[in-house]
């Protein structure tokens, strides 16, 4: 809980003072979805958000220091990782040397925890409902905490707070894609997200379901064998940006091109 608070306060500072935020995500379905929902959420509060999802085929897995100059050149003061970075001890130290703060959000097993704000279900007890969260699930927990804090600070006096429920249809797909145990928070995410797919909020999920001509009620097999592979395939072919652009598209014709 304390770590979430620290991360919320750091992000709030960035929003308040107009700092540029960079999001660095992994290139599988979980990482791309997590990157997209965090980007989409933060854009509600600040225009100063950039994202980067390197090709795993070209660069390998990890939060790579070689991309820090890219963020520095864009004037980014804070990097938030998604589904990656839990072992990036040296990259975090290199970022500090460049005066870039880093918040790690990940769900993989911890070998050497980086010396920075780190959000990972594996840092909670095995009995915790957050222990088995996937990468997008960890990000969603952070988003909930940030929204709650901003609400307490009167940030939404003159506007409605962002609607978080809409993201569950995507977080549920990420949860299934990463094949994490469906217990604790994961069970709630998939329970509600699965039902929200009956009437999806995002155009991308509407297009995926229509393209496969899926009928309701949907089954887990429909998602595992017809929807999730499409979200995973571009990342595995070294083109994760195509999936991100598909998720963020509000143009049906362009969405159909992406799939």
Coordinates of N, CA and C in Angstrom, one line a residue:
X1 N 0.8 -1.2 0.0 CA 0.0 0.0 0.0 C 0.9 1.3 0.0
X2 N 1.9 1.2 0.8 CA 2.8 2.4 0.9 C 3.5 2.7 -0.4
X3 N 3.9 1.7 -1.1 CA 4.6 1.9 -2.4 C 3.6 2.5 -3.4
X4 N 2.4 2.1 -3.4 CA 1.4 2.7 -4.3 C 1.2 4.2 -4.0
X5 N 1.2 4.5 -2.7 CA 1.1 5.9 -2.3 C 2.2 6.7 -2.8
X6 N 3.5 6.2 -2.7 CA 4.6 6.9 -3.2 C 4.5 7.1 -4.7
X7 N 4.1 6.1 -5.4 CA 4.0 6.2 -6.9 C 2.9 7.3 -7.3
X8 N 1.8 7.2 -6.5 CA 0.7 8.2 -6.8 C 1.2 9.6 -6.6
X9 N 1.9 9.8 -5.5 CA 2.4 11.2 -5.2 C 3.4 11.6 -6.2
X10 N 4.2 10.7 -6.7 CA 5.2 11.1 -7.8 C 4.5 11.5 -9.1
X11 N 3.5 10.7 -9.5 CA 2.8 11.0 -10.7 C 2.0 12.2 -10.6
X12 N 1.4 12.4 -9.4 CA 0.6 13.7 -9.1 C 1.5 14.9 -9.3
X13 N 2.7 14.8 -8.8 CA 3.7 15.9 -8.9 C 4.0 16.2 -10.4
X14 N 4.1 15.1 -11.2 CA 4.4 15.3 -12.6 C 3.2 16.0 -13.3
X15 N 2.0 15.6 -12.9 CA 0.8 16.2 -13.5 C 0.7 17.7 -13.1
X16 N 0.9 17.9 -11.8 CA 0.8 19.3 -11.3 C 1.8 20.2 -11.9
X17 N 3.0 19.8 -12.1 CA 4.0 20.7 -12.6 C 4.3 20.6 -14.1
X18 N 3.5 19.8 -14.8 CA 3.7 19.7 -16.2 C 4.9 18.9 -16.7
X19 N 5.4 18.0 -15.8 CA 6.5 17.2 -16.2 C 6.1 16.2 -17.3
X20 N 7.1 15.9 -18.1 CA 6.8 14.9 -19.2 C 7.0 13.5 -18.6
X21 N 6.0 12.6 -18.9 CA 6.0 11.2 -18.5 C 6.2 10.3 -19.6
X22 N 7.1 9.3 -19.5 CA 7.3 8.3 -20.5 C 6.8 7.0 -20.0
X23 N 6.2 6.2 -20.8 CA 5.7 4.9 -20.5 C 6.5 3.9 -21.3
X24 N 7.1 2.9 -20.7 CA 8.0 1.9 -21.4 C 7.3 0.6 -21.1
X25 N 6.8 -0.1 -22.2 CA 6.1 -1.3 -22.0 C 6.7 -2.5 -22.7
X26 N 6.3 -3.7 -22.2 CA 6.7 -4.9 -22.8 C 5.8 -5.2 -24.1
X27 N 6.3 -6.0 -25.0 CA 5.6 -6.1 -26.3 C 4.7 -7.3 -26.4
X28 N 4.3 -8.0 -25.3 CA 3.3 -9.0 -25.4 C 1.9 -8.4 -25.2
X29 N 0.9 -9.2 -25.3 CA -0.5 -8.6 -25.2 C -0.7 -7.9 -23.8
X30 N -0.2 -8.5 -22.8 CA -0.3 -8.0 -21.4 C 0.4 -6.6 -21.3
X31 N 1.6 -6.5 -21.8 CA 2.4 -5.3 -21.8 C 1.8 -4.2 -22.6
X32 N 1.4 -4.6 -23.8 CA 0.8 -3.5 -24.7 C -0.5 -3.0 -24.2
X33 N -1.4 -3.9 -23.7 CA -2.7 -3.5 -23.1 C -2.4 -2.6 -21.9
X34 N -1.5 -3.0 -21.0 CA -1.2 -2.2 -19.9 C -0.6 -0.8 -20.2
X35 N 0.2 -0.8 -21.3 CA 0.8 0.5 -21.7 C -0.3 1.4 -22.3
X36 N -1.2 0.8 -23.0 CA -2.3 1.6 -23.6 C -3.2 2.2 -22.6
X37 N -3.7 1.3 -21.6 CA -4.7 1.8 -20.7 C -4.0 2.9 -19.8
X38 N -2.7 2.8 -19.4 CA -2.1 3.8 -18.6 C -1.9 5.1 -19.4
X39 N -1.6 5.0 -20.7 CA -1.4 6.1 -21.5 C -2.8 6.8 -21.7
X40 N -3.8 6.1 -22.0 CA -5.1 6.6 -22.2 C -5.6 7.3 -20.9
X41 N -5.3 6.7 -19.8 CA -5.8 7.3 -18.5 C -5.0 8.6 -18.2
X42 N -3.7 8.6 -18.3 CA -2.9 9.7 -18.0 C -3.2 10.9 -18.9
X43 N -3.6 10.6 -20.2 CA -3.9 11.7 -21.1 C -5.1 12.5 -20.7
X44 N -5.9 11.9 -19.8 CA -7.0 12.6 -19.2 C -6.6 13.8 -18.4
X45 N -5.3 13.7 -17.8 CA -4.8 14.7 -16.9 C -3.8 15.6 -17.4
X46 N -3.0 15.1 -18.4 CA -1.9 15.8 -18.9 C -1.6 15.5 -20.4
X47 N -1.2 16.5 -21.2 CA -0.8 16.1 -22.6 C 0.6 15.7 -22.7
X48 N 1.3 15.7 -21.6 CA 2.8 15.4 -21.6 C 3.1 13.9 -21.4
X49 N 2.6 13.1 -22.2 CA 2.8 11.6 -22.1 C 3.3 11.0 -23.4
X50 N 4.4 10.3 -23.3 CA 4.9 9.5 -24.4 C 4.9 8.0 -24.1
X51 N 4.9 7.2 -25.1 CA 5.0 5.8 -24.9 C 6.1 5.1 -25.8
X52 N 6.6 4.1 -25.3 CA 7.6 3.3 -26.1 C 7.5 1.8 -25.8
X53 N 7.3 1.0 -26.9 CA 7.3 -0.4 -26.7 C 8.3 -1.0 -27.7
X54 N 9.5 -1.3 -27.2 CA 10.5 -1.8 -28.1 C 10.2 -3.2 -28.7
X55 N 10.7 -3.5 -29.8 CA 10.6 -4.8 -30.4 C 11.4 -5.8 -29.6
X56 N 10.7 -6.8 -29.1 CA 11.4 -7.9 -28.3 C 12.2 -8.7 -29.3
X57 N 11.8 -8.8 -30.5 CA 12.5 -9.6 -31.5 C 13.9 -8.9 -31.8
X58 N 13.9 -7.6 -31.8 CA 15.2 -6.9 -32.1 C 16.0 -6.6 -30.9
X59 N 15.3 -6.3 -29.8 CA 16.0 -5.9 -28.6 C 16.1 -6.9 -27.4
X60 N 15.3 -7.9 -27.5 CA 15.2 -8.9 -26.4 C 14.3 -8.3 -25.3
X61 N 14.0 -9.1 -24.3 CA 13.1 -8.7 -23.2 C 13.9 -7.8 -22.2
X62 N 13.2 -6.8 -21.7 CA 13.8 -6.0 -20.6 C 13.6 -4.5 -20.8
X63 N 13.9 -3.8 -19.7 CA 13.9 -2.4 -19.7 C 15.4 -2.0 -20.0
X64 N 15.6 -1.6 -21.2 CA 17.0 -1.4 -21.7 C 17.5 0.1 -21.5
X65 N 18.7 0.2 -21.0 CA 19.3 1.5 -20.8 C 19.5 2.2 -22.1
X66 N 19.7 1.5 -23.2 CA 19.9 2.2 -24.5 C 18.8 3.1 -24.9
X67 N 17.6 3.0 -24.3 CA 16.5 3.9 -24.7 C 16.4 5.1 -23.8
X68 N 17.2 5.2 -22.8 CA 17.2 6.3 -21.9 C 17.5 7.6 -22.6
X69 N 18.5 7.7 -23.5 CA 18.8 8.9 -24.2 C 17.6 9.4 -25.0
X70 N 16.8 8.4 -25.5 CA 15.5 8.8 -26.3 C 14.6 9.5 -25.4
X71 N 14.4 9.0 -24.2 CA 13.5 9.7 -23.2 C 14.1 11.0 -22.8
X72 N 15.4 11.1 -22.6 CA 16.0 12.3 -22.1 C 15.9 13.4 -23.2
X73 N 16.0 13.0 -24.5 CA 15.9 14.0 -25.6 C 14.5 14.5 -25.7
X74 N 13.5 13.8 -25.2 CA 12.2 14.3 -25.2 C 11.8 15.1 -24.0
X75 N 12.8 15.3 -23.1 CA 12.5 16.0 -21.9 C 11.7 15.3 -20.8
X76 N 11.8 14.0 -20.9 CA 11.0 13.2 -19.9 C 11.7 13.1 -18.6
X77 N 10.9 13.4 -17.5 CA 11.4 13.4 -16.1 C 11.0 12.2 -15.4
X78 N 10.0 11.5 -15.9 CA 9.6 10.3 -15.1 C 9.2 9.2 -16.1
X79 N 9.8 8.0 -15.9 CA 9.4 6.8 -16.7 C 8.7 5.8 -15.9
X80 N 7.6 5.4 -16.4 CA 6.8 4.3 -15.7 C 6.9 3.1 -16.6
X81 N 7.4 2.0 -16.1 CA 7.4 0.7 -16.9 C 6.1 0.0 -16.7
X82 N 5.8 -0.9 -17.7 CA 4.7 -1.7 -17.7 C 5.0 -3.1 -18.0
X83 N 4.8 -4.1 -17.1 CA 5.1 -5.5 -17.4 C 6.5 -5.8 -17.6
X84 N 7.4 -4.9 -17.1 CA 8.8 -5.1 -17.4 C 9.6 -4.3 -16.4
X85 N 10.9 -4.6 -16.1 CA 11.8 -3.8 -15.4 C 12.1 -4.3 -14.0
X86 N 11.5 -5.4 -13.5 CA 11.7 -5.8 -12.2 C 13.2 -6.2 -11.9
X87 N 13.9 -6.5 -13.0 CA 15.3 -6.9 -12.8 C 16.3 -5.8 -13.4
X88 N 15.7 -4.7 -13.7 CA 16.5 -3.7 -14.4 C 17.3 -2.8 -13.4
X89 N 18.0 -3.4 -12.6 CA 18.7 -2.6 -11.5 C 19.7 -1.6 -12.1
X90 N 20.4 -2.0 -13.1 CA 21.4 -1.1 -13.7 C 20.8 0.0 -14.5
X91 N 19.7 -0.3 -15.3 CA 19.0 0.7 -16.1 C 18.4 1.8 -15.2
X92 N 17.8 1.4 -14.0 CA 17.3 2.4 -13.1 C 18.4 3.3 -12.6
X93 N 19.6 2.7 -12.3 CA 20.7 3.6 -11.8 C 21.2 4.5 -12.9
X94 N 21.2 4.0 -14.2 CA 21.5 4.9 -15.3 C 20.5 6.0 -15.5
X95 N 19.2 5.7 -15.3 CA 18.2 6.7 -15.4 C 18.4 7.8 -14.3
X96 N 18.7 7.4 -13.1 CA 19.0 8.3 -12.0 C 20.1 9.3 -12.4
X97 N 21.2 8.7 -13.0 CA 22.3 9.6 -13.4 C 21.9 10.6 -14.4
X98 N 20.8 10.4 -15.1 CA 20.3 11.3 -16.1 C 19.2 12.2 -15.5
X99 N 19.0 12.1 -14.2 CA 17.9 12.8 -13.5 C 16.5 12.5 -14.0
X100 N 16.4 11.2 -14.3 CA 15.1 10.7 -14.7 C 14.6 9.7 -13.6
X101 N 13.4 10.0 -13.0 CA 12.9 9.1 -12.0 C 12.2 7.9 -12.7
X102 N 12.2 6.8 -12.0 CA 11.5 5.6 -12.6 C 10.6 5.0 -11.6
X103 N 9.4 4.6 -12.1 CA 8.5 3.8 -11.3 C 8.3 2.5 -12.1
X104 N 8.7 1.4 -11.4 CA 8.6 0.1 -12.0 C 7.2 -0.5 -11.7
X105 N 6.5 -0.9 -12.7 CA 5.3 -1.7 -12.5 C 5.5 -3.0 -13.3
X106 N 5.4 -4.1 -12.5 CA 5.7 -5.4 -13.1 C 5.0 -6.5 -12.3
X107 N 5.1 -7.7 -12.8 CA 4.5 -8.8 -12.0 C 5.4 -10.1 -12.0
X108 N 6.5 -10.0 -12.6 CA 7.4 -11.1 -12.7 C 8.2 -11.3 -11.3
X109 N 8.7 -12.5 -11.2 CA 9.5 -12.8 -10.0 C 10.6 -11.8 -9.7
X110 N 10.9 -11.5 -8.5 CA 11.9 -10.5 -8.2 C 13.2 -11.2 -7.8
X111 N 14.2 -10.8 -8.5 CA 15.6 -11.4 -8.2 C 16.4 -10.3 -7.4
X112 N 16.6 -9.2 -8.0 CA 17.2 -8.0 -7.3 C 16.3 -6.8 -7.6
X113 N 15.6 -6.4 -6.6 CA 14.7 -5.3 -6.8 C 15.4 -4.0 -7.0
X114 N 15.1 -3.3 -8.1 CA 15.7 -2.0 -8.4 C 15.5 -1.0 -7.2
X115 N 16.4 -0.1 -7.0 CA 16.4 0.9 -6.0 C 15.5 2.1 -6.4
X116 N 14.2 1.8 -6.6 CA 13.3 2.9 -7.0 C 11.9 2.4 -6.6
X117 N 10.9 3.3 -6.8 CA 9.5 2.9 -6.5 C 9.1 1.7 -7.4
X118 N 8.7 0.6 -6.7 CA 8.5 -0.6 -7.5 C 7.1 -1.2 -7.0
X119 N 6.2 -1.4 -8.0 CA 4.9 -1.9 -7.7 C 4.8 -3.3 -8.4
X120 N 4.7 -4.3 -7.6 CA 4.6 -5.7 -8.0 C 3.9 -6.5 -7.0
X121 N 2.9 -7.3 -7.5 CA 2.1 -8.1 -6.6 C 2.9 -9.1 -5.9
X122 N 4.1 -9.4 -6.4 CA 5.0 -10.4 -5.8 C 5.6 -9.8 -4.5
X123 N 5.5 -8.5 -4.3 CA 6.0 -7.9 -3.1 C 4.9 -8.0 -1.9
X124 N 3.8 -8.5 -2.2 CA 2.7 -8.7 -1.2 C 2.7 -10.2 -0.8
X125 N 2.1 -10.5 0.3 CA 2.0 -11.9 0.8 C 1.3 -12.8 -0.3
X126 N 1.6 -14.1 -0.3 CA 0.9 -15.0 -1.2 C -0.6 -15.0 -1.1
X127 N -1.1 -14.6 0.1 CA -2.5 -14.6 0.3 C -3.2 -13.3 -0.1
X128 N -2.4 -12.4 -0.6 CA -2.9 -11.1 -1.0 C -3.7 -11.2 -2.3
X129 N -4.8 -10.5 -2.5 CA -5.5 -10.6 -3.7 C -4.8 -10.0 -4.9
X130 N -3.7 -9.3 -4.6 CA -2.9 -8.7 -5.7 C -1.7 -9.5 -6.2
X131 N -1.4 -10.6 -5.5 CA -0.2 -11.4 -5.7 C 0.0 -11.9 -7.1
X132 N -1.1 -12.3 -7.7 CA -1.1 -12.9 -9.0 C -1.5 -12.0 -10.2
X133 N -1.6 -10.7 -9.9 CA -2.0 -9.8 -11.0 C -1.0 -9.9 -12.2
X134 N -1.5 -9.7 -13.4 CA -0.6 -9.6 -14.5 C -0.2 -8.2 -14.6
X135 N 0.6 -7.9 -15.6 CA 1.2 -6.5 -15.8 C 0.1 -5.4 -15.9
X136 N -0.9 -5.7 -16.8 CA -2.0 -4.7 -16.9 C -2.8 -4.6 -15.7
X137 N -2.9 -5.7 -14.9 CA -3.7 -5.7 -13.7 C -3.0 -4.8 -12.6
X138 N -1.6 -4.9 -12.6 CA -0.9 -4.0 -11.7 C -1.1 -2.5 -12.1
X139 N -1.0 -2.3 -13.3 CA -1.2 -0.9 -13.8 C -2.6 -0.4 -13.4
X140 N -3.6 -1.3 -13.6 CA -5.0 -0.9 -13.3 C -5.1 -0.6 -11.8
X141 N -4.4 -1.3 -11.0 CA -4.4 -1.0 -9.5 C -3.8 0.4 -9.3
X142 N -2.8 0.7 -10.0 CA -2.2 2.0 -9.8 C -3.1 3.1 -10.3
X143 N -3.8 2.9 -11.4 CA -4.7 3.9 -11.9 C -5.9 4.1 -10.9
X144 N -6.4 3.1 -10.3 CA -7.4 3.2 -9.3 C -7.0 4.1 -8.2
X145 N -5.7 3.8 -7.7 CA -5.2 4.6 -6.6 C -5.0 6.0 -7.0
X146 N -4.5 6.3 -8.2 CA -4.3 7.7 -8.6 C -5.6 8.4 -8.7
X147 N -6.6 7.8 -9.3 CA -7.9 8.4 -9.4 C -8.5 8.7 -8.1
X148 N -8.4 7.8 -7.1 CA -8.9 8.0 -5.8 C -8.2 9.2 -5.1
X149 N -6.9 9.3 -5.3 CA -6.1 10.4 -4.7 C -6.5 11.7 -5.3
X150 N -6.6 11.8 -6.6 CA -7.0 13.0 -7.3 C -8.4 13.5 -6.9
X151 N -9.2 12.5 -6.7 CA -10.6 12.8 -6.2 C -10.5 13.5 -4.8
X152 N -9.7 12.9 -3.9 CA -9.5 13.5 -2.6 C -8.9 14.9 -2.6
X153 N -8.2 15.2 -3.6 CA -7.5 16.5 -3.7 C -8.4 17.5 -4.5
X154 N -9.6 17.2 -4.8 CA -10.5 18.1 -5.4 C -10.2 18.4 -6.9
X155 N -9.5 17.4 -7.5 CA -9.1 17.5 -8.9 C -10.2 17.6 -9.9
X156 N -11.4 17.0 -9.4 CA -12.5 16.8 -10.4 C -13.7 17.8 -10.0
X157 N -13.4 18.9 -9.4 CA -14.4 19.8 -9.0 C -15.2 20.3 -10.2
X158 N -14.6 20.6 -11.3 CA -15.2 21.1 -12.4 C -15.4 20.1 -13.6
X159 N -15.1 18.9 -13.3 CA -15.3 17.9 -14.4 C -15.5 16.5 -13.8
X160 N -16.0 15.6 -14.6 CA -16.3 14.2 -14.1 C -14.9 13.5 -14.1
X161 N -14.7 12.6 -13.0 CA -13.5 11.8 -13.0 C -13.6 10.8 -14.1
X162 N -12.4 10.3 -14.6 CA -12.4 9.3 -15.6 C -13.1 8.0 -15.2
X163 N -13.8 7.4 -16.2 CA -14.5 6.1 -15.9 C -13.6 4.9 -16.1
X164 N -13.3 4.3 -15.0 CA -12.3 3.2 -15.0 C -12.9 1.9 -15.4
X165 N -14.2 1.6 -15.2 CA -14.8 0.4 -15.6 C -14.6 0.0 -17.0
X166 N -14.5 1.0 -17.9 CA -14.3 0.7 -19.3 C -13.1 -0.1 -19.7
X167 N -12.1 0.0 -18.8 CA -10.8 -0.6 -19.1 C -10.8 -2.1 -18.8
X168 N -11.8 -2.6 -18.0 CA -11.8 -4.0 -17.6 C -11.9 -5.0 -18.8
X169 N -12.6 -4.6 -19.8 CA -12.7 -5.5 -21.0 C -11.3 -5.8 -21.6
X170 N -10.4 -4.8 -21.5 CA -9.1 -5.0 -22.0 C -8.2 -5.7 -20.9
X171 N -8.3 -5.3 -19.7 CA -7.5 -5.9 -18.6 C -7.8 -7.3 -18.5
X172 N -9.1 -7.7 -18.7 CA -9.5 -9.1 -18.6 C -8.8 -9.9 -19.7
X173 N -8.7 -9.3 -20.9 CA -8.0 -10.0 -22.0 C -6.5 -10.2 -21.7
X174 N -5.9 -9.2 -21.1 CA -4.5 -9.3 -20.7 C -4.3 -10.3 -19.6
X175 N -5.3 -10.4 -18.7 CA -5.2 -11.4 -17.6 C -5.3 -12.8 -18.2
X176 N -6.2 -13.0 -19.1 CA -6.3 -14.3 -19.7 C -5.1 -14.6 -20.6
X177 N -4.6 -13.6 -21.3 CA -3.4 -13.8 -22.2 C -2.2 -14.3 -21.4
X178 N -2.0 -13.7 -20.2 CA -0.8 -14.1 -19.4 C -1.0 -15.3 -18.6
X179 N -2.2 -15.9 -18.7 CA -2.5 -17.2 -18.0 C -2.1 -17.2 -16.5
X180 N -2.4 -16.1 -15.8 CA -2.2 -16.0 -14.4 C -3.4 -16.7 -13.7
X181 N -3.2 -17.2 -12.5 CA -4.3 -17.8 -11.7 C -5.5 -16.9 -11.6
X182 N -6.7 -17.4 -11.8 CA -7.9 -16.5 -11.7 C -8.4 -16.5 -10.3
X183 N -7.6 -16.0 -9.4 CA -8.1 -15.9 -8.0 C -7.8 -14.4 -7.6
X184 N -8.3 -14.0 -6.4 CA -8.1 -12.7 -5.9 C -8.6 -11.6 -6.9
X185 N -7.9 -10.6 -7.1 CA -8.3 -9.5 -8.0 C -8.5 -10.0 -9.4
X186 N -7.7 -11.0 -9.8 CA -7.9 -11.5 -11.2 C -9.3 -12.1 -11.4
X187 N -9.8 -12.7 -10.4 CA -11.2 -13.2 -10.6 C -12.2 -12.1 -10.8
X188 N -12.1 -11.0 -10.1 CA -13.0 -9.9 -10.2 C -12.8 -9.2 -11.6
X189 N -11.5 -9.1 -12.0 CA -11.2 -8.4 -13.3 C -11.9 -9.2 -14.4
X190 N -11.7 -10.5 -14.4 CA -12.2 -11.4 -15.5 C -13.7 -11.5 -15.4
X191 N -14.3 -11.5 -14.2 CA -15.7 -11.7 -14.0 C -16.4 -10.5 -14.7
X192 N -16.0 -9.3 -14.3 CA -16.7 -8.1 -14.9 C -16.2 -7.8 -16.3
X193 N -14.9 -8.0 -16.6 CA -14.5 -7.7 -17.9 C -15.1 -8.6 -19.0
X194 N -15.2 -9.9 -18.6 CA -15.9 -10.8 -19.6 C -17.3 -10.4 -19.9
X195 N -18.0 -10.0 -18.9 CA -19.4 -9.5 -19.1 C -19.5 -8.2 -19.9
X196 N -18.5 -7.4 -19.7 CA -18.5 -6.1 -20.4 C -18.2 -6.3 -21.9
X197 N -17.7 -7.4 -22.3 CA -17.5 -7.7 -23.7 C -18.8 -7.9 -24.5
X198 N -19.8 -8.1 -23.7 CA -21.2 -8.2 -24.4 C -21.5 -6.9 -25.1
X199 N -21.1 -5.8 -24.5 CA -21.3 -4.4 -25.1 C -20.0 -3.6 -24.9
X200 N -18.9 -3.9 -25.7 CA -17.6 -3.3 -25.5 C -17.6 -1.8 -25.6
X201 N -16.8 -1.1 -24.8 CA -16.6 0.3 -24.8 C -15.7 0.7 -26.0
X202 N -14.6 -0.1 -26.1 CA -13.5 0.3 -27.1 C -13.9 -0.3 -28.5
X203 N -13.6 0.5 -29.5 CA -13.8 0.1 -30.9 C -13.0 -1.1 -31.2
X204 N -11.8 -1.2 -30.7 CA -10.9 -2.3 -31.0 C -11.5 -3.7 -30.6
X205 N -12.1 -3.7 -29.4 CA -12.7 -5.0 -29.0 C -14.0 -5.3 -29.8
X206 N -14.7 -4.3 -30.2 CA -15.9 -4.5 -31.0 C -15.5 -5.0 -32.4
X207 N -14.4 -4.5 -32.9 CA -14.0 -4.9 -34.2 C -13.4 -6.4 -34.2
X208 N -12.7 -6.7 -33.1 CA -12.2 -8.1 -33.0 C -13.3 -9.1 -32.9
X209 N -14.3 -8.8 -32.1 CA -15.5 -9.7 -32.0 C -16.2 -9.8 -33.3
X210 N -16.5 -8.7 -34.0 CA -17.2 -8.7 -35.2 C -16.4 -9.5 -36.3
X211 N -15.1 -9.2 -36.3 CA -14.3 -9.9 -37.4 C -14.3 -11.4 -37.3
X212 N -14.3 -11.9 -36.0 CA -14.4 -13.3 -35.8 C -15.8 -13.9 -35.8
X213 N -16.8 -12.9 -36.0 CA -18.2 -13.3 -36.0 C -18.6 -14.1 -34.8
X214 N -18.1 -13.7 -33.7 CA -18.4 -14.4 -32.4 C -19.8 -14.1 -31.9
X215 N -20.5 -15.1 -31.4 CA -21.8 -14.9 -30.9 C -21.8 -15.0 -29.4
X216 N -22.8 -14.4 -28.8 CA -22.9 -14.4 -27.4 C -23.9 -15.6 -27.0
X217 N -23.6 -16.2 -25.8 CA -22.5 -15.8 -24.9 C -21.2 -16.3 -25.3
X218 N -20.2 -15.5 -25.1 CA -18.8 -15.8 -25.4 C -18.3 -16.9 -24.5
X219 N -17.3 -17.7 -25.0 CA -16.6 -18.7 -24.1 C -15.2 -18.3 -23.9
X220 N -14.5 -18.9 -22.9 CA -13.1 -18.6 -22.7 C -12.3 -19.1 -24.0
X221 N -12.8 -20.1 -24.6 CA -12.1 -20.6 -25.8 C -12.1 -19.6 -26.9
X222 N -13.3 -18.9 -27.0 CA -13.3 -17.8 -28.1 C -12.2 -16.8 -27.9
X223 N -12.0 -16.4 -26.6 CA -11.0 -15.4 -26.3 C -9.6 -16.0 -26.5
X224 N -9.4 -17.2 -25.9 CA -8.0 -17.8 -25.9 C -7.5 -18.1 -27.3
X225 N -8.4 -18.5 -28.2 CA -8.0 -19.0 -29.5 C -8.3 -18.1 -30.7
X226 N -9.2 -17.1 -30.5 CA -9.5 -16.2 -31.6 C -9.2 -14.8 -31.4
X227 N -9.2 -14.3 -30.2 CA -9.0 -12.9 -29.9 C -7.6 -12.6 -29.4
X228 N -7.2 -13.3 -28.4 CA -5.9 -13.0 -27.8 C -4.7 -13.3 -28.7
X229 N -4.7 -14.3 -29.6 CA -3.6 -14.5 -30.5 C -3.4 -13.3 -31.4
X230 N -4.5 -12.7 -31.8 CA -4.3 -11.5 -32.7 C -3.6 -10.4 -32.0
X231 N -3.8 -10.2 -30.6 CA -3.2 -9.2 -29.9 C -1.7 -9.5 -29.6
X232 N -1.4 -10.8 -29.6 CA 0.0 -11.3 -29.3 C 0.9 -11.3 -30.5
X233 N 0.2 -11.5 -31.7 CA 1.0 -11.8 -32.9 C 1.9 -10.7 -33.3
X234 N 1.4 -9.5 -33.4 CA 2.2 -8.4 -33.9 C 3.5 -8.1 -33.0
X235 N 3.3 -8.3 -31.7 CA 4.4 -8.1 -30.8 C 5.5 -9.2 -31.0
X236 N 5.0 -10.4 -31.3 CA 6.0 -11.5 -31.5 C 6.7 -11.3 -32.9
X237 N 6.1 -10.6 -33.8 CA 6.7 -10.3 -35.1 C 7.5 -9.0 -35.1
X238 N 7.6 -8.4 -33.9 CA 8.4 -7.2 -33.8 C 7.7 -5.9 -34.1
X239 N 6.4 -6.0 -34.1 CA 5.6 -4.8 -34.5 C 4.5 -4.5 -33.4
X240 N 5.0 -4.3 -32.1 CA 4.0 -4.1 -31.0 C 3.3 -2.8 -31.2
X241 N 3.9 -1.8 -31.9 CA 3.2 -0.5 -32.1 C 1.9 -0.6 -32.9
X242 N 1.8 -1.6 -33.7 CA 0.6 -1.8 -34.5 C -0.6 -2.2 -33.6
X243 N -0.3 -3.0 -32.6 CA -1.3 -3.4 -31.6 C -1.7 -2.1 -30.8
X244 N -0.8 -1.4 -30.4 CA -1.1 -0.1 -29.6 C -2.0 0.8 -30.4
X245 N -1.6 1.0 -31.7 CA -2.4 1.9 -32.5 C -3.8 1.3 -32.8
X246 N -3.9 0.0 -32.9 CA -5.2 -0.6 -33.0 C -6.0 -0.4 -31.8
X247 N -5.5 -0.6 -30.6 CA -6.2 -0.3 -29.4 C -6.7 1.1 -29.2
X248 N -5.9 2.0 -29.7 CA -6.2 3.4 -29.5 C -7.0 4.0 -30.6
X249 N -7.3 3.3 -31.7 CA -8.0 3.8 -32.8 C -9.5 4.0 -32.6
X250 N -10.0 5.1 -33.1 CA -11.5 5.3 -33.0 C -12.0 5.4 -34.4
X251 N -11.3 4.9 -35.4 CA -11.7 4.9 -36.8 C -11.8 3.4 -37.2
X252 N -13.0 3.0 -37.5 CA -13.3 1.6 -37.7 C -12.5 1.1 -39.0
X253 N -12.4 1.9 -40.0 CA -11.7 1.5 -41.2 C -10.3 1.3 -40.9
X254 N -9.6 2.1 -40.1 CA -8.2 1.9 -39.7 C -8.1 0.7 -38.8
X255 N -9.0 0.5 -37.9 CA -9.0 -0.6 -37.1 C -9.0 -1.9 -37.9
X256 N -9.8 -2.0 -38.9 CA -9.9 -3.2 -39.7 C -8.6 -3.5 -40.5
X257 N -7.9 -2.4 -40.9 CA -6.6 -2.5 -41.5 C -5.6 -3.2 -40.6
X258 N -5.6 -2.8 -39.3 CA -4.6 -3.3 -38.3 C -4.8 -4.7 -38.1
X259 N -6.0 -5.3 -38.2 CA -6.1 -6.7 -38.0 C -6.3 -7.5 -39.3

